[in-house]
XYZ file of C-alpha atoms in Angstrom:
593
model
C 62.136 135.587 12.028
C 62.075 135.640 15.962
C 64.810 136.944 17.474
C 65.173 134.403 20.098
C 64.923 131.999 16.781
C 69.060 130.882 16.614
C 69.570 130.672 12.661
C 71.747 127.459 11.385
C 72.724 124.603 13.246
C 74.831 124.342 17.109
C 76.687 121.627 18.569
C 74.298 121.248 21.632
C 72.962 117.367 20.584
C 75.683 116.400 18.773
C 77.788 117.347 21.940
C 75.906 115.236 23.550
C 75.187 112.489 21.043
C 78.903 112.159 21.047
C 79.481 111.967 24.833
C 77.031 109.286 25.477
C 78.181 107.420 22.959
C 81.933 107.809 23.690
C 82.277 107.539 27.834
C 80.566 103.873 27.363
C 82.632 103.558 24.262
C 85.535 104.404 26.140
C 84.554 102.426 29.135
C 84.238 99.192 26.612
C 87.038 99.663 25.358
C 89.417 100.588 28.534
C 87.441 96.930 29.778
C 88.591 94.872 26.525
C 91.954 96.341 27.036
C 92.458 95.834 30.611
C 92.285 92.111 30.089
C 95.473 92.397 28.039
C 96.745 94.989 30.559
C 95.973 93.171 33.394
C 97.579 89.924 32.259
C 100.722 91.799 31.136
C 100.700 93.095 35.114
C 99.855 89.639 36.857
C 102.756 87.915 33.999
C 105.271 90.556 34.742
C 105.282 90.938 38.377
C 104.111 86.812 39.568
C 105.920 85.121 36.486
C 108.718 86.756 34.661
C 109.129 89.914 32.427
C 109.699 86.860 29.915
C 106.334 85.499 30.277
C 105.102 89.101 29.527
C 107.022 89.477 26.489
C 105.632 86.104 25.407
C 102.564 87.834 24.919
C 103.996 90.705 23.287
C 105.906 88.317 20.919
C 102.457 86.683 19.765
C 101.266 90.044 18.511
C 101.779 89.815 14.971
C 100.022 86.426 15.130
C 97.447 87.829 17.072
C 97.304 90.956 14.511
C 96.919 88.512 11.422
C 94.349 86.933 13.448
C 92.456 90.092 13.954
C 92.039 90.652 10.219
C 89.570 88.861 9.410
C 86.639 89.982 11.862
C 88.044 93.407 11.248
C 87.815 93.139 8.021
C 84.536 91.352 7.998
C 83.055 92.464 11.481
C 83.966 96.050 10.990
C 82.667 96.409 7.298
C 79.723 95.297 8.750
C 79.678 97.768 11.445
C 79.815 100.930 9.268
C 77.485 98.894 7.043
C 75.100 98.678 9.738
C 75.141 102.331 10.527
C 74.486 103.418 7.686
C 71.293 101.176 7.137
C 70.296 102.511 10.683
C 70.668 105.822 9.773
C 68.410 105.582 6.289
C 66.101 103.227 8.286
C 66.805 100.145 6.196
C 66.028 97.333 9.454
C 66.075 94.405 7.045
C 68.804 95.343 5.284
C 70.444 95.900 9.490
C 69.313 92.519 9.973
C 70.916 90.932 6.563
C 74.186 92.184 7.111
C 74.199 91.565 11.165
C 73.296 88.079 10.387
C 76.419 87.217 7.507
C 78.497 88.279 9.649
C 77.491 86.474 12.713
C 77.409 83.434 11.218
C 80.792 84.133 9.101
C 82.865 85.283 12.187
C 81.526 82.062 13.939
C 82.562 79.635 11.776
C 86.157 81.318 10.544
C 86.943 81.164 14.514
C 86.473 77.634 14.329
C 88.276 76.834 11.691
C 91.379 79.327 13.074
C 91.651 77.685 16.193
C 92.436 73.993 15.126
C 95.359 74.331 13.204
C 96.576 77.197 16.070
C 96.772 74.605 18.214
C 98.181 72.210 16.331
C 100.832 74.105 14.591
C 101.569 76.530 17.248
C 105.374 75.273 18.506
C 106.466 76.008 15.030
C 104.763 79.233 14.219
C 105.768 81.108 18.256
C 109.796 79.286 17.259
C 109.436 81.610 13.427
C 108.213 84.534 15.703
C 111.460 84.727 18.152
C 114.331 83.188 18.409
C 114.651 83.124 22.271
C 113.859 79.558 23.269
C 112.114 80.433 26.872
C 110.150 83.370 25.310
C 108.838 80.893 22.349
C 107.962 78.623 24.593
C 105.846 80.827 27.112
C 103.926 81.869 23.917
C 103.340 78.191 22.491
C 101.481 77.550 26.080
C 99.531 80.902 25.908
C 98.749 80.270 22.329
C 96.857 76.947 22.696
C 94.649 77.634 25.361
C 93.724 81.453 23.561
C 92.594 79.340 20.601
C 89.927 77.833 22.167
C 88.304 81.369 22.577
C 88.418 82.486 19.094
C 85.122 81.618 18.161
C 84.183 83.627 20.913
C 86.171 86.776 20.277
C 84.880 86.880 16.559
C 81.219 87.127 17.615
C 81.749 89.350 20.447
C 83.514 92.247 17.815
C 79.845 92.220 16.049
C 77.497 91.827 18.369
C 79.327 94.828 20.665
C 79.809 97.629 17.617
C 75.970 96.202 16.203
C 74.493 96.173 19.745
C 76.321 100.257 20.229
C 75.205 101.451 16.605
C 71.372 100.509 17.339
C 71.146 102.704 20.366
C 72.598 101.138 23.747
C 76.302 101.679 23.871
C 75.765 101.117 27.842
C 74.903 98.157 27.498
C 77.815 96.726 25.715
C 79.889 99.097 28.253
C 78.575 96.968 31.098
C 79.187 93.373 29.531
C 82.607 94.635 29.243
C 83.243 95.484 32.586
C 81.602 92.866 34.134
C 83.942 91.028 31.772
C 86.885 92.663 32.539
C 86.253 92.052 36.813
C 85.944 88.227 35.614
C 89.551 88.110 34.037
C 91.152 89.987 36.721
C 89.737 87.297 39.853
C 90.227 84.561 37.429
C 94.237 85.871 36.627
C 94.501 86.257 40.583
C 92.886 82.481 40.374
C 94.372 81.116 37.729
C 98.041 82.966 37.970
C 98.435 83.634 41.709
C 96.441 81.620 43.558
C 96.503 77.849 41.724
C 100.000 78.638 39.913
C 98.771 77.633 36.490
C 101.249 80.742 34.968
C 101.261 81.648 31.354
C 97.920 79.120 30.796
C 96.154 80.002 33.415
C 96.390 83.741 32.151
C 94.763 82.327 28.487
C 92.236 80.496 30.585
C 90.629 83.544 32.395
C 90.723 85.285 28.966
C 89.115 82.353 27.019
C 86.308 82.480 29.673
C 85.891 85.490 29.653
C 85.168 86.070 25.534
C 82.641 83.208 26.283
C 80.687 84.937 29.206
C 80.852 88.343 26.406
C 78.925 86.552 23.917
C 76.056 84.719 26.686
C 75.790 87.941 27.749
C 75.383 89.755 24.650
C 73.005 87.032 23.378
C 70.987 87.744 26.504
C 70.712 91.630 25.159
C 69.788 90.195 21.291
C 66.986 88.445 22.846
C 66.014 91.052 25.350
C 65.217 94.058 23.168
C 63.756 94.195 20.149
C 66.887 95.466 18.079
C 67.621 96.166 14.244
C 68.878 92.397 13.806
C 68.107 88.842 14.196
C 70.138 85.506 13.403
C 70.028 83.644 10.570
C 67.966 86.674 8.532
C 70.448 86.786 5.554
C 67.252 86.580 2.970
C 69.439 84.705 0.525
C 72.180 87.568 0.071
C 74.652 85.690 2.050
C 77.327 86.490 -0.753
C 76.530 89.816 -1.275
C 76.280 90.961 2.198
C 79.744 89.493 2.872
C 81.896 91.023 -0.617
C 80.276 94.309 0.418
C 81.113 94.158 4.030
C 84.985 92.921 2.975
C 85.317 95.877 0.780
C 84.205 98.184 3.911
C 86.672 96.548 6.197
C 89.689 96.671 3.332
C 91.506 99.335 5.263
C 91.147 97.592 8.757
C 92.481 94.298 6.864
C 95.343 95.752 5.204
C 96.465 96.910 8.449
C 97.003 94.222 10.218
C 97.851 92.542 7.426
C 100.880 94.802 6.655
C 100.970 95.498 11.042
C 101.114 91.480 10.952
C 104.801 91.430 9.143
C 106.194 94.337 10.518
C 105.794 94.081 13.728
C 107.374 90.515 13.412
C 110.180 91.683 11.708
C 110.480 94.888 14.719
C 111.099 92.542 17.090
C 113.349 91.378 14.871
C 115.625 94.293 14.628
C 114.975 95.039 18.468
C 116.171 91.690 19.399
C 119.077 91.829 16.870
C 119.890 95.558 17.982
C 118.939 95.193 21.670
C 119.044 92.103 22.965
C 116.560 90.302 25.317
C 116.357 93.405 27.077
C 115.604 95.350 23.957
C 112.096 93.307 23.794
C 111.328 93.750 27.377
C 111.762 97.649 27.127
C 109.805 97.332 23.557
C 106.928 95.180 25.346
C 106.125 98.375 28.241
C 106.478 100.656 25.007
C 103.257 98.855 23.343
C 101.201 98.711 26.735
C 101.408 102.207 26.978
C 100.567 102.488 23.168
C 97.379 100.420 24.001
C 96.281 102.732 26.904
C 96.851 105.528 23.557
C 95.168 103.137 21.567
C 91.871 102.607 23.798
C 91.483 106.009 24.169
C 91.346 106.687 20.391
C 89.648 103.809 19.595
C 86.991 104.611 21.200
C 86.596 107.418 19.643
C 86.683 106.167 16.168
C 84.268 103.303 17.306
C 82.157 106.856 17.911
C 83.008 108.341 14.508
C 82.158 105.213 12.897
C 79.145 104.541 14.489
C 77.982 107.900 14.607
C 79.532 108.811 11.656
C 77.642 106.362 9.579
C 74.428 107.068 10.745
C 74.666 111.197 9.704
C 75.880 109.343 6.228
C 72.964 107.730 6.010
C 70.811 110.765 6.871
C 72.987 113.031 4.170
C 73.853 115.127 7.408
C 77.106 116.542 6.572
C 77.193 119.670 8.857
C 76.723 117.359 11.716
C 79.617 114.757 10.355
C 81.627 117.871 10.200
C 80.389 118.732 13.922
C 81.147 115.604 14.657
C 84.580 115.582 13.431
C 85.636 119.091 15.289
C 84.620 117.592 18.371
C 86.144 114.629 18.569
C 90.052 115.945 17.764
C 88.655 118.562 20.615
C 87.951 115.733 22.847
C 91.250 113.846 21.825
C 93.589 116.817 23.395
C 93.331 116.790 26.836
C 93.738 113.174 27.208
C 96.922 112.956 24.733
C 98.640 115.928 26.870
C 97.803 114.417 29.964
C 99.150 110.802 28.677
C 102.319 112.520 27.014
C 102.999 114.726 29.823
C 102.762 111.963 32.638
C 105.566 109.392 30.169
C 107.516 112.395 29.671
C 107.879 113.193 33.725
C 107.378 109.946 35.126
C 108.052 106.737 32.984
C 109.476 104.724 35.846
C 106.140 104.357 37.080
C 105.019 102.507 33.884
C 107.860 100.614 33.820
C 107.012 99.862 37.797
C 103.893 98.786 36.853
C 104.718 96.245 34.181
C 107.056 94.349 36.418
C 110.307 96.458 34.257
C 113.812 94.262 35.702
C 116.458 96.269 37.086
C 118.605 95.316 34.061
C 115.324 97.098 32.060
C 116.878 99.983 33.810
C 120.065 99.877 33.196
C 119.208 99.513 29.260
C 117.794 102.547 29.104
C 113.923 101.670 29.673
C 113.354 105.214 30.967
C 115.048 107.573 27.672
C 113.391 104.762 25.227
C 109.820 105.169 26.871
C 110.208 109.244 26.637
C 111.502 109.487 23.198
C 108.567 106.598 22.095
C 105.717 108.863 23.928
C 106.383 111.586 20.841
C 104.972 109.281 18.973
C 101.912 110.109 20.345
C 100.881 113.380 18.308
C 101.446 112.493 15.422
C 99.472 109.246 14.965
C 97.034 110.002 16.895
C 95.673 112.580 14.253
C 96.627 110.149 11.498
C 94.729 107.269 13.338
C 91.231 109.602 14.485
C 91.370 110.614 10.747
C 90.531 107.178 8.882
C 87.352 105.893 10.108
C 85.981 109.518 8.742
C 87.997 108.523 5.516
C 85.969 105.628 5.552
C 82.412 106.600 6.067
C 83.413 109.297 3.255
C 84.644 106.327 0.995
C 87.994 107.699 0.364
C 88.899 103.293 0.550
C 92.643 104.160 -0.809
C 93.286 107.243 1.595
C 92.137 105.216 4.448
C 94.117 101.695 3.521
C 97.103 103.955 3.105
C 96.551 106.512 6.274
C 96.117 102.962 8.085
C 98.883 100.610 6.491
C 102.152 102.873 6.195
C 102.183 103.719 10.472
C 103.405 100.170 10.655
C 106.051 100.249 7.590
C 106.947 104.022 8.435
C 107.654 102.718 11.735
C 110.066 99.613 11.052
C 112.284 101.726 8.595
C 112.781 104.554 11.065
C 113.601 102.319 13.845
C 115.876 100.015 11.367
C 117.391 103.220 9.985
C 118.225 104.488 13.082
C 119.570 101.627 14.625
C 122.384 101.745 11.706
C 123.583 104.908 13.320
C 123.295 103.550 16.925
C 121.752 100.356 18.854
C 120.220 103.240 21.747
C 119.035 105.683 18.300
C 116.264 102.668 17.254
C 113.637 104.491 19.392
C 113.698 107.385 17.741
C 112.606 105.742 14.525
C 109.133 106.057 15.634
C 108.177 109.988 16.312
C 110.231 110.883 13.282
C 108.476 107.973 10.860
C 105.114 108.928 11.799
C 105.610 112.758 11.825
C 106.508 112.135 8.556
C 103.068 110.229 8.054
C 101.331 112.896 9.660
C 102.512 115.232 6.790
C 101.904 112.909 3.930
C 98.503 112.791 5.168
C 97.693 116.047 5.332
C 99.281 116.956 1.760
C 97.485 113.962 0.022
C 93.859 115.361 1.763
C 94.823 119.093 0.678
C 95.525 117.488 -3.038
C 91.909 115.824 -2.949
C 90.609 119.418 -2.089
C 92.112 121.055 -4.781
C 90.370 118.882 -7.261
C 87.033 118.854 -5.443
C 86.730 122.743 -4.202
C 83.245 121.724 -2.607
C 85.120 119.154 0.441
C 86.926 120.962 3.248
C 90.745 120.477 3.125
C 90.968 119.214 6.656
C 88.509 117.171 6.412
C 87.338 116.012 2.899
C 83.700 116.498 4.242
C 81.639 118.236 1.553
C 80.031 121.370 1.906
C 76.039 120.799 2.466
C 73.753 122.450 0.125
C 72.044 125.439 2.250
C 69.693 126.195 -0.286
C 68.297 121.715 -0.654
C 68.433 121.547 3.226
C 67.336 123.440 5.922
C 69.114 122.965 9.151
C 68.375 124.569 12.700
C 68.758 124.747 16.589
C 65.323 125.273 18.085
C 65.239 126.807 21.602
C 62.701 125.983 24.322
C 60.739 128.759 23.622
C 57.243 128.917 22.070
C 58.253 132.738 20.732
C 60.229 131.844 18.652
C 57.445 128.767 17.096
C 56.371 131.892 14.338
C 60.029 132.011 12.920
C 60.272 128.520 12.740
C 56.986 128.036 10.679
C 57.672 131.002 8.278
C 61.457 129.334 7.970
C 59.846 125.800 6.561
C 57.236 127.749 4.844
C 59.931 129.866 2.834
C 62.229 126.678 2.286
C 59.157 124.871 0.843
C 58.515 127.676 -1.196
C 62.351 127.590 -2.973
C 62.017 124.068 -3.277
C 58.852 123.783 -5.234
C 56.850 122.200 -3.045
C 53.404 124.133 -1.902
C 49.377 123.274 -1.882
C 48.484 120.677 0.362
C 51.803 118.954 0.651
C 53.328 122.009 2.031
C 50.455 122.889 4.457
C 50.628 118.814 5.605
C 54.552 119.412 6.172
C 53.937 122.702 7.848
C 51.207 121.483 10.564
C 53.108 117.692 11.403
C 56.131 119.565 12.144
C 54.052 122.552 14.480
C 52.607 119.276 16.329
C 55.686 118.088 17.037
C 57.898 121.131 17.889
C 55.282 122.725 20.299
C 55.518 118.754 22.018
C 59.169 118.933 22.590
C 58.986 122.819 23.664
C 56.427 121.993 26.504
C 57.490 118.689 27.602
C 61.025 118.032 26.652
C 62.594 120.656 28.305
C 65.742 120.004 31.171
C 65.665 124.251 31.705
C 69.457 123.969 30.198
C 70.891 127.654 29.110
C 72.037 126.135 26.265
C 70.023 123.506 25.093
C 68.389 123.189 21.737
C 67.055 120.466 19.283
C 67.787 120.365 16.003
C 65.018 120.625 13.192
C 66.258 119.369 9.754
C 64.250 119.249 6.167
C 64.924 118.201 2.726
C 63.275 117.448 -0.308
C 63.939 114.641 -2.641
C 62.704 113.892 -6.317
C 61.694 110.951 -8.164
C 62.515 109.819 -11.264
C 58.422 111.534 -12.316
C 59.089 114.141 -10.774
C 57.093 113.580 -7.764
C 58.721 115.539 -4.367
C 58.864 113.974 -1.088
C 59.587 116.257 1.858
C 61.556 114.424 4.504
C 61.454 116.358 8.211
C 63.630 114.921 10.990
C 63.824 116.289 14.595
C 65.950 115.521 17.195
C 65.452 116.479 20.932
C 67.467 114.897 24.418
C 64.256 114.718 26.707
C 62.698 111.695 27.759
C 61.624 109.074 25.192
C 58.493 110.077 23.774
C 57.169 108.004 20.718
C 54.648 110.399 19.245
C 53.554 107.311 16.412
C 49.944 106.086 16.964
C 47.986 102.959 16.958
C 44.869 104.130 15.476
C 42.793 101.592 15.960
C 43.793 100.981 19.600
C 43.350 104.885 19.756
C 40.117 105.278 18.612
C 38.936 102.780 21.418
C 40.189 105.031 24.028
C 37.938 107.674 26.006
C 37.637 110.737 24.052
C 39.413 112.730 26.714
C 42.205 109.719 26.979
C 43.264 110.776 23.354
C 46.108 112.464 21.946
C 43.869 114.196 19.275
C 47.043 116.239 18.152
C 49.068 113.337 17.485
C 46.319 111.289 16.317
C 45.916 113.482 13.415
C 49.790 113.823 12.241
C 49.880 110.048 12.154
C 46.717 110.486 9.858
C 48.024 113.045 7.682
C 51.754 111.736 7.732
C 52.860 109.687 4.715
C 55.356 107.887 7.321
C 56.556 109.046 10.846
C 59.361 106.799 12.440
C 60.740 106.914 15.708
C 63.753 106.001 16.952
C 65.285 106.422 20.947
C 69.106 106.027 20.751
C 71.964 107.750 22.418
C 69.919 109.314 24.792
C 67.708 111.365 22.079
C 64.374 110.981 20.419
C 64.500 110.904 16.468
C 61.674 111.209 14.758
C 62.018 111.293 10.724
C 58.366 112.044 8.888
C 57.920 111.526 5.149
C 55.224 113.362 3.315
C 54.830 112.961 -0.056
């Protein structure tokens, strides 16, 4: 083999599969949060640290709320990766559909009795009078937007896993610029306080999903409405059982965090709520970050599922906790030096102060570590079907968390905050025994992962460099692999030539004259249930979007010297070539058999 001919498999694409996936991600996410961080701003310094605790207080409503398009919405998500990632559009389209038309209509019928009920229900969830009654205002006019927010939790992760993550990223934004001048409107401006702040938010979940309708329509995507091909029921039990971890959750997160502000109120007083409502802003800044990189995993994740691509879910895995670290230092190192300025920017009272707002922020930023491993670990849990790792790595944070903070309260009112590092350190390390456990009994998954091991000898796996030297190692690599796998005669010599076509294409055009670039070059064979052998080739490459499938009719009335004879004759010989542009990358998956 060439020397210049890199054996195995890099991280160049997946690098970069990873990063344009995550910044708009990230950027989607950081948008959908800053309309809860920017009404928690406007609230706390132009209305009262009361009004923003009002929303705080509403969170284990709104978490109980949240299960069911997590639970449904994000079932279908990793669902819908998958099916993308064995090329299954119809079955994309089925399971987009279900849950379109599911989240839709369970909005609906959420928001009416919200509205109606919702004095009683924000009275059971604190016990302050003003507080309940600054979240009974906010509650009515959020209802209205349920609908809204249900559909937009699909469409976004569906719209991301087919291939344009940027485009979600800018509906958010735009989004997110909305809420902020209508808060300023709203808030500021017309003096409409704790409703006005619902208003922009309603709006702005309704000017999501026009705008997201407007991207459906645009493209021509994996999905369509009202495709569910009669497997309505089906669809939905199997995307319920995906999402079982994400509803158990907030399920359990529901409770709990009703019954901490429970024991902070009881413990701490008012003030005790305000401190513990800065505390969970933070946590969401913490929270964005991570989640978008487990909307990454998942997405991403699925999608090397589908294609049986473990190395590169394993890749994938390494570099996201890589990512994760210099964010989480930076994050824990700027609470740990400088709380007062989160406090400062949440509106924090000067009897906040005097409570000890500063020393409970600090000692609540250790939670940080710990978690955030715990919480970047379960969406890979999930793709890897490991359902009661995942419910369990995703449920016990929450209970972990109340009986530390109770516990420690026993011992002193100012000790409650340090229920939280030590409950989910202890998480942390239940985790990581139960995965090592799992390992022991299945040698062939990685302990800190639970990824299995790929087969080297079923799948060959390489880096390609830009150089046409090396195009003789490559050929006599397949050739061998072929070989070992049975497969030779025609079938192999078909194999061989579609894949020379194709790699000498991406070596003379799809270069960017990187040091370090590569694309990858991956091949399997499968067998039927007769026997017969089907040699599946995929190649991925990061230049620009080149679809090297053919028309043949429509080619063969072209000028002779118009035609791409080269390409004309792999779409000839080829059983099936697909293409696929997402992420920035080409895809191209041929089937011979």
């Amino acid at each position: 083999m060439s020397g210049s001919m890199i054996p195995g498999r890099n991280n160049y694409l997946m690098s970069r599969t990873l990063r344009h996936y995550l910044l708009a991600a990230v950027m989607t996410l950081l948008s959908q949060q800053l309309v809860c961080i920017t009404d928690a701003v406007v609230l706390g310094n132009f209305v009262s640290s009361e009004a923003m605790s009002s929303i705080n207080v509403l969170n284990p409503l709104l978490s109980l709320i949240a299960t069911f398009y997590i639970c449904i919405g994000g079932g279908a998500s990793i669902r819908f990766s998958r099916m993308i990632g064995r090329r299954d559009y119809m079955g994309a389209k089925s399971v987009f559909s279900v849950a379109v038309l599911t989240l839709g209509l369970g909005g609906l019928l959420m928001a009416v009795p919200l509205m109606l009920l919702g004095g009683g229900i924000t009275k059971l969830l604190c016990s302050d009078g003003t507080i309940s009654a600054l979240s009974n205002e906010y509650l009515f006019i959020y209802a209205l937007g349920l609908p809204f927010l249900f559909v937009n939790f699909i469409m976004a992760s569906s719209i991301s896993a087919e291939g344009k993550p940027k485009a979600v990223s800018k509906v958010t934004l735009l989004a997110n610029l909305l809420n902020a001048a209508l808060d300023i409107l709203f808030v500021c401006i017309l003096d409409w306080g704790i409703q006005g702040a619902a208003l922009a938010t309603t709006l702005c979940n309704f000017f999501m999903v026009l705008m997201y309708w407007r991207i459906i329509r645009r493209f021509e995507n994996s999905y369509s409405l009202l495709d569910g091909k009669g497997r309505y029921k089906e669809h939905l039990v199997e995307s319920a059982r995906e999402g079982m971890p994400g509803f158990t959750n907030n399920i359990i997160g529901s409770f709990v965090f009703y019954l901490l502000n429970t024991v902070i109120l009881t413990a701490l007083g008012t003030e005790g709520i305000n401190i513990w409502s800065v505390c969970m802003q933070v946590y969401i800044i913490v929270l964005l970050v991570v989640s978008g990189m487990n909307s990454a995993s998942i997405t991403i994740g699925g999608l090397l599922y589908g294609e049986n691509d473990m190395k590169g879910l394993s890749m994938l895995h390494t570099l996201v906790f890589k990512l994760w670290l210099v964010p989480l230092a930076v994050l824990v190192f700027l609470t740990l030096l400088w709380p007062g300025a989160f406090l400062a920017m949440f509106g924090a009272s000067p009897q906040m102060y005097e409570a000890g707002a500063e020393r409970a922020l600090r000692i609540f930023a250790l939670s940080f570590v710990p978690l955030s491993f715990v919480m970047l670990q379960i969406p890979f849990l999930q793709i890897l079907k490991h359902y009661s790792l995942a419910v369990y790595a995703s449920s016990t944070p929450f209970i972990l968390g109340l009986a530390g903070a109770y516990v420690c309260s026993l011992i002193s009112p100012e000790a409650l905050w340090w229920g939280f590092p030590l409950a989910f350190a202890l998480l942390c390390s239940s985790l990581w025994i139960s995965m090592f456990l799992i390992h022991l009994k299945k040698p062939g998954v990685s302990a800190l992962t639970l990824i299995p091991k790929q087969d080297e000898r079923k799948i060959l796996d390489m880096s390609v460099p830009y150089d046409m030297d090396g195009l003789s190692g490559i050929l006599d690599a397949i050739t061998e692999f072929l070989k070992d796998n049975g497969v030779e005669g025609a079938k192999a010599n078909t194999s061989i030539l579609i894949t020379e076509e194709l790699v000498v294409n991406i070596i003379r055009f799809a270069s960017k004259n990187r040091e370090n670039q590569r694309f990858d070059l991956r091949m399997s064979v499968t067998s039927d249930s007769d026997g017969q052998r089907t040699v599946i080739t995929s190649i991925h490459d990061d230049g620009k979007a080149f679809d090297p499938t053919l028309n043949l009719e429509e080619e063969e009335r072209k000028p002779v010297l118009d035609r791409k004879l080269g390409l004309r004759i792999i779409n000839k010989m080829g059983s099936e070539i697909i293409y696929k542009y997402m992420y920035g990358q080409n895809t191209v998956i041929v089937k011979v058999k």
